[in-house]
Amino acid sequence: DISQPPVAMSNSDGLDWTARAADGAVRGLGLGFLWAVWHARQEVQRVPRIAAPAALAQLFGSSVLGFGALLCGYSGLFSLAEPHAGKLPAAGIAGASVGLVIGAYVWPAQSWQLIGWQTAGFSALCAACQLFTLPPPDMDGHRPRR
């Protein structure tokens, strides 16, 4: 019916991609905070006492914002790709995207081979982790697409 607005495709959870991206961002913020708490002592010992507050602020800021942005991006891309490709390929696509961003940030631009390995590694890791969330195969050995 033309009078009806288009319906956005949702993932297997029935949530819109923006909700999943927001969920990933919140989880990433928490994970980034825990990461910074875990590494705070080491960071303080690394710098002179006078520079410790600035080092901690930089550690907490970059960890919280970095993890938040990466998990937001992963969750959003996964949710956009899942209705079209299925869970396993969507995890690979989203993982490759996150791996590419991290690789481009960590290594200089001339190290494209390292960035490529990082991208492939994250794609494989995310797809492998997604295997644990798939339902078991049916009697014929087929997995539901979900």
PDB file of C-alpha atoms in Angstrom:
ATOM      1  CA  ASP A   1       0.000   0.000   0.000  1.00  0.00           C
ATOM      2  CA  ILE A   2       1.472   3.353  -1.055  1.00  0.00           C
ATOM      3  CA  SER A   3      -0.163   5.278   1.801  1.00  0.00           C
ATOM      4  CA  GLN A   4       1.846   3.335   4.386  1.00  0.00           C
ATOM      5  CA  PRO A   5       5.341   4.594   5.317  1.00  0.00           C
ATOM      6  CA  PRO A   6       8.204   2.206   4.562  1.00  0.00           C
ATOM      7  CA  VAL A   7       9.024  -0.203   7.360  1.00  0.00           C
ATOM      8  CA  ALA A   8      12.654  -0.304   8.442  1.00  0.00           C
ATOM      9  CA  MET A   9      14.168  -3.761   8.517  1.00  0.00           C
ATOM     10  CA  SER A  10      15.077  -4.841  12.006  1.00  0.00           C
ATOM     11  CA  ASN A  11      17.483  -7.462  13.219  1.00  0.00           C
ATOM     12  CA  SER A  12      16.552 -10.777  14.799  1.00  0.00           C
ATOM     13  CA  ASP A  13      15.931  -9.076  18.157  1.00  0.00           C
ATOM     14  CA  GLY A  14      13.246  -6.911  16.568  1.00  0.00           C
ATOM     15  CA  LEU A  15      15.144  -3.719  17.404  1.00  0.00           C
ATOM     16  CA  ASP A  16      15.977  -0.916  15.017  1.00  0.00           C
ATOM     17  CA  TRP A  17      19.675  -0.428  14.207  1.00  0.00           C
ATOM     18  CA  THR A  18      19.734   2.881  16.059  1.00  0.00           C
ATOM     19  CA  ALA A  19      18.619   1.170  19.270  1.00  0.00           C
ATOM     20  CA  ARG A  20      21.323  -1.455  18.842  1.00  0.00           C
ATOM     21  CA  ALA A  21      23.936   1.223  18.132  1.00  0.00           C
ATOM     22  CA  ALA A  22      22.878   3.136  21.255  1.00  0.00           C
ATOM     23  CA  ASP A  23      23.061  -0.087  23.268  1.00  0.00           C
ATOM     24  CA  GLY A  24      26.562  -0.723  21.918  1.00  0.00           C
ATOM     25  CA  ALA A  25      27.596   2.818  22.815  1.00  0.00           C
ATOM     26  CA  VAL A  26      26.392   2.446  26.410  1.00  0.00           C
ATOM     27  CA  ARG A  27      28.109  -0.920  26.767  1.00  0.00           C
ATOM     28  CA  GLY A  28      31.265   0.528  25.232  1.00  0.00           C
ATOM     29  CA  LEU A  29      31.261   3.467  27.633  1.00  0.00           C
ATOM     30  CA  GLY A  30      31.093   1.039  30.552  1.00  0.00           C
ATOM     31  CA  LEU A  31      33.771  -1.206  29.085  1.00  0.00           C
ATOM     32  CA  GLY A  32      36.006   1.800  28.433  1.00  0.00           C
ATOM     33  CA  PHE A  33      35.568   2.941  32.032  1.00  0.00           C
ATOM     34  CA  LEU A  34      36.501  -0.525  33.334  1.00  0.00           C
ATOM     35  CA  TRP A  35      39.495  -0.621  30.987  1.00  0.00           C
ATOM     36  CA  ALA A  36      40.704   2.730  32.320  1.00  0.00           C
ATOM     37  CA  VAL A  37      40.209   1.668  35.944  1.00  0.00           C
ATOM     38  CA  TRP A  38      42.207  -1.495  35.264  1.00  0.00           C
ATOM     39  CA  HIS A  39      45.096   0.450  33.674  1.00  0.00           C
ATOM     40  CA  ALA A  40      45.003   3.570  35.889  1.00  0.00           C
ATOM     41  CA  ARG A  41      47.653   2.427  38.363  1.00  0.00           C
ATOM     42  CA  GLN A  42      50.088   1.547  35.602  1.00  0.00           C
ATOM     43  CA  GLU A  43      49.430   4.913  33.914  1.00  0.00           C
ATOM     44  CA  VAL A  44      50.047   6.869  37.132  1.00  0.00           C
ATOM     45  CA  GLN A  45      53.324   5.041  37.745  1.00  0.00           C
ATOM     46  CA  ARG A  46      54.475   5.790  34.199  1.00  0.00           C
ATOM     47  CA  VAL A  47      54.436   9.589  34.511  1.00  0.00           C
ATOM     48  CA  PRO A  48      55.791  12.089  37.052  1.00  0.00           C
ATOM     49  CA  ARG A  49      53.431  12.729  39.982  1.00  0.00           C
ATOM     50  CA  ILE A  50      52.614  16.255  38.751  1.00  0.00           C
ATOM     51  CA  ALA A  51      51.410  14.882  35.401  1.00  0.00           C
ATOM     52  CA  ALA A  52      49.310  12.060  36.881  1.00  0.00           C
ATOM     53  CA  PRO A  53      45.931  13.887  36.838  1.00  0.00           C
ATOM     54  CA  ALA A  54      46.347  14.843  33.174  1.00  0.00           C
ATOM     55  CA  ALA A  55      47.459  11.311  32.275  1.00  0.00           C
ATOM     56  CA  LEU A  56      44.437   9.830  34.057  1.00  0.00           C
ATOM     57  CA  ALA A  57      42.074  12.275  32.367  1.00  0.00           C
ATOM     58  CA  GLN A  58      43.543  11.350  28.989  1.00  0.00           C
ATOM     59  CA  LEU A  59      43.357   7.612  29.775  1.00  0.00           C
ATOM     60  CA  PHE A  60      39.740   7.763  30.950  1.00  0.00           C
ATOM     61  CA  GLY A  61      38.634  10.083  28.148  1.00  0.00           C
ATOM     62  CA  SER A  62      40.221   8.112  25.338  1.00  0.00           C
ATOM     63  CA  SER A  63      39.192   4.724  26.760  1.00  0.00           C
ATOM     64  CA  VAL A  64      35.577   5.642  27.426  1.00  0.00           C
ATOM     65  CA  LEU A  65      35.059   7.491  24.149  1.00  0.00           C
ATOM     66  CA  GLY A  66      37.065   4.997  22.094  1.00  0.00           C
ATOM     67  CA  PHE A  67      35.306   1.872  23.346  1.00  0.00           C
ATOM     68  CA  GLY A  68      31.951   3.652  23.159  1.00  0.00           C
ATOM     69  CA  ALA A  69      32.486   4.670  19.543  1.00  0.00           C
ATOM     70  CA  LEU A  70      33.801   1.268  18.448  1.00  0.00           C
ATOM     71  CA  LEU A  71      31.007  -0.744  20.055  1.00  0.00           C
ATOM     72  CA  CYS A  72      28.426   1.738  18.783  1.00  0.00           C
ATOM     73  CA  GLY A  73      29.804   1.324  15.266  1.00  0.00           C
ATOM     74  CA  TYR A  74      30.030  -2.456  15.531  1.00  0.00           C
ATOM     75  CA  SER A  75      26.490  -2.836  16.875  1.00  0.00           C
ATOM     76  CA  GLY A  76      25.033  -0.435  14.329  1.00  0.00           C
ATOM     77  CA  LEU A  77      26.785  -2.052  11.354  1.00  0.00           C
ATOM     78  CA  PHE A  78      25.905  -5.530  12.585  1.00  0.00           C
ATOM     79  CA  SER A  79      22.237  -4.594  12.890  1.00  0.00           C
ATOM     80  CA  LEU A  80      22.177  -3.013   9.437  1.00  0.00           C
ATOM     81  CA  ALA A  81      23.819  -6.024   7.773  1.00  0.00           C
ATOM     82  CA  GLU A  82      22.016  -8.813   9.661  1.00  0.00           C
ATOM     83  CA  PRO A  83      18.613  -8.659   7.894  1.00  0.00           C
ATOM     84  CA  HIS A  84      20.355  -8.871   4.514  1.00  0.00           C
ATOM     85  CA  ALA A  85      23.218 -11.278   5.179  1.00  0.00           C
ATOM     86  CA  GLY A  86      22.398 -13.232   8.350  1.00  0.00           C
ATOM     87  CA  LYS A  87      24.184 -13.220  11.696  1.00  0.00           C
ATOM     88  CA  LEU A  88      27.505 -14.792  10.768  1.00  0.00           C
ATOM     89  CA  PRO A  89      28.280 -12.668   7.683  1.00  0.00           C
ATOM     90  CA  ALA A  90      27.022  -9.544   9.487  1.00  0.00           C
ATOM     91  CA  ALA A  91      29.472 -10.203  12.323  1.00  0.00           C
ATOM     92  CA  GLY A  92      32.271 -10.544   9.785  1.00  0.00           C
ATOM     93  CA  ILE A  93      31.301  -7.321   8.011  1.00  0.00           C
ATOM     94  CA  ALA A  94      31.010  -5.330  11.233  1.00  0.00           C
ATOM     95  CA  GLY A  95      34.190  -6.877  12.643  1.00  0.00           C
ATOM     96  CA  ALA A  96      36.132  -6.053   9.486  1.00  0.00           C
ATOM     97  CA  SER A  97      34.929  -2.457   9.654  1.00  0.00           C
ATOM     98  CA  VAL A  98      35.986  -2.077  13.282  1.00  0.00           C
ATOM     99  CA  GLY A  99      39.307  -3.809  12.548  1.00  0.00           C
ATOM    100  CA  LEU A 100      39.941  -1.410   9.676  1.00  0.00           C
ATOM    101  CA  VAL A 101      39.281   1.621  11.878  1.00  0.00           C
ATOM    102  CA  ILE A 102      41.497   0.314  14.683  1.00  0.00           C
ATOM    103  CA  GLY A 103      44.247  -0.716  12.266  1.00  0.00           C
ATOM    104  CA  ALA A 104      44.234   2.662  10.539  1.00  0.00           C
ATOM    105  CA  TYR A 105      44.456   4.384  13.929  1.00  0.00           C
ATOM    106  CA  VAL A 106      47.161   2.180  15.468  1.00  0.00           C
ATOM    107  CA  TRP A 107      49.568   1.870  12.529  1.00  0.00           C
ATOM    108  CA  PRO A 108      50.877   4.593  10.219  1.00  0.00           C
ATOM    109  CA  ALA A 109      49.229   4.966   6.833  1.00  0.00           C
ATOM    110  CA  GLN A 110      52.161   3.319   5.029  1.00  0.00           C
ATOM    111  CA  SER A 111      51.533  -0.002   6.831  1.00  0.00           C
ATOM    112  CA  TRP A 112      48.582  -1.121   4.704  1.00  0.00           C
ATOM    113  CA  GLN A 113      49.591  -4.768   5.033  1.00  0.00           C
ATOM    114  CA  LEU A 114      49.301  -4.584   8.843  1.00  0.00           C
ATOM    115  CA  ILE A 115      45.964  -2.797   8.524  1.00  0.00           C
ATOM    116  CA  GLY A 116      44.766  -5.539   6.183  1.00  0.00           C
ATOM    117  CA  TRP A 117      45.772  -8.250   8.642  1.00  0.00           C
ATOM    118  CA  GLN A 118      44.063  -6.332  11.460  1.00  0.00           C
ATOM    119  CA  THR A 119      40.889  -6.048   9.372  1.00  0.00           C
ATOM    120  CA  ALA A 120      40.878  -9.745   8.473  1.00  0.00           C
ATOM    121  CA  GLY A 121      41.655 -10.745  12.058  1.00  0.00           C
ATOM    122  CA  PHE A 122      38.821  -8.722  13.546  1.00  0.00           C
ATOM    123  CA  SER A 123      36.423 -10.034  10.910  1.00  0.00           C
ATOM    124  CA  ALA A 124      37.350 -13.637  11.689  1.00  0.00           C
ATOM    125  CA  LEU A 125      37.268 -13.061  15.447  1.00  0.00           C
ATOM    126  CA  CYS A 126      33.817 -11.448  15.390  1.00  0.00           C
ATOM    127  CA  ALA A 127      32.420 -14.138  13.083  1.00  0.00           C
ATOM    128  CA  ALA A 128      33.881 -16.892  15.285  1.00  0.00           C
ATOM    129  CA  CYS A 129      32.398 -15.326  18.417  1.00  0.00           C
ATOM    130  CA  GLN A 130      29.030 -15.063  16.664  1.00  0.00           C
ATOM    131  CA  LEU A 131      29.030 -18.831  16.142  1.00  0.00           C
ATOM    132  CA  PHE A 132      28.423 -19.256  19.876  1.00  0.00           C
ATOM    133  CA  THR A 133      25.174 -17.295  19.676  1.00  0.00           C
ATOM    134  CA  LEU A 134      23.675 -19.182  16.736  1.00  0.00           C
ATOM    135  CA  PRO A 135      20.952 -21.723  17.460  1.00  0.00           C
ATOM    136  CA  PRO A 136      21.944 -25.394  17.186  1.00  0.00           C
ATOM    137  CA  PRO A 137      21.476 -27.120  13.821  1.00  0.00           C
ATOM    138  CA  ASP A 138      18.253 -28.989  13.118  1.00  0.00           C
ATOM    139  CA  MET A 139      18.090 -32.742  12.479  1.00  0.00           C
ATOM    140  CA  ASP A 140      19.332 -32.247   8.898  1.00  0.00           C
ATOM    141  CA  GLY A 141      22.360 -30.261  10.047  1.00  0.00           C
ATOM    142  CA  HIS A 142      21.037 -26.872   8.885  1.00  0.00           C
ATOM    143  CA  ARG A 143      21.149 -23.814  11.104  1.00  0.00           C
ATOM    144  CA  PRO A 144      18.163 -21.470  11.074  1.00  0.00           C
ATOM    145  CA  ARG A 145      19.114 -18.217   9.323  1.00  0.00           C
ATOM    146  CA  ARG A 146      17.800 -15.866  12.035  1.00  0.00           C
TER     147      ARG A 146
END
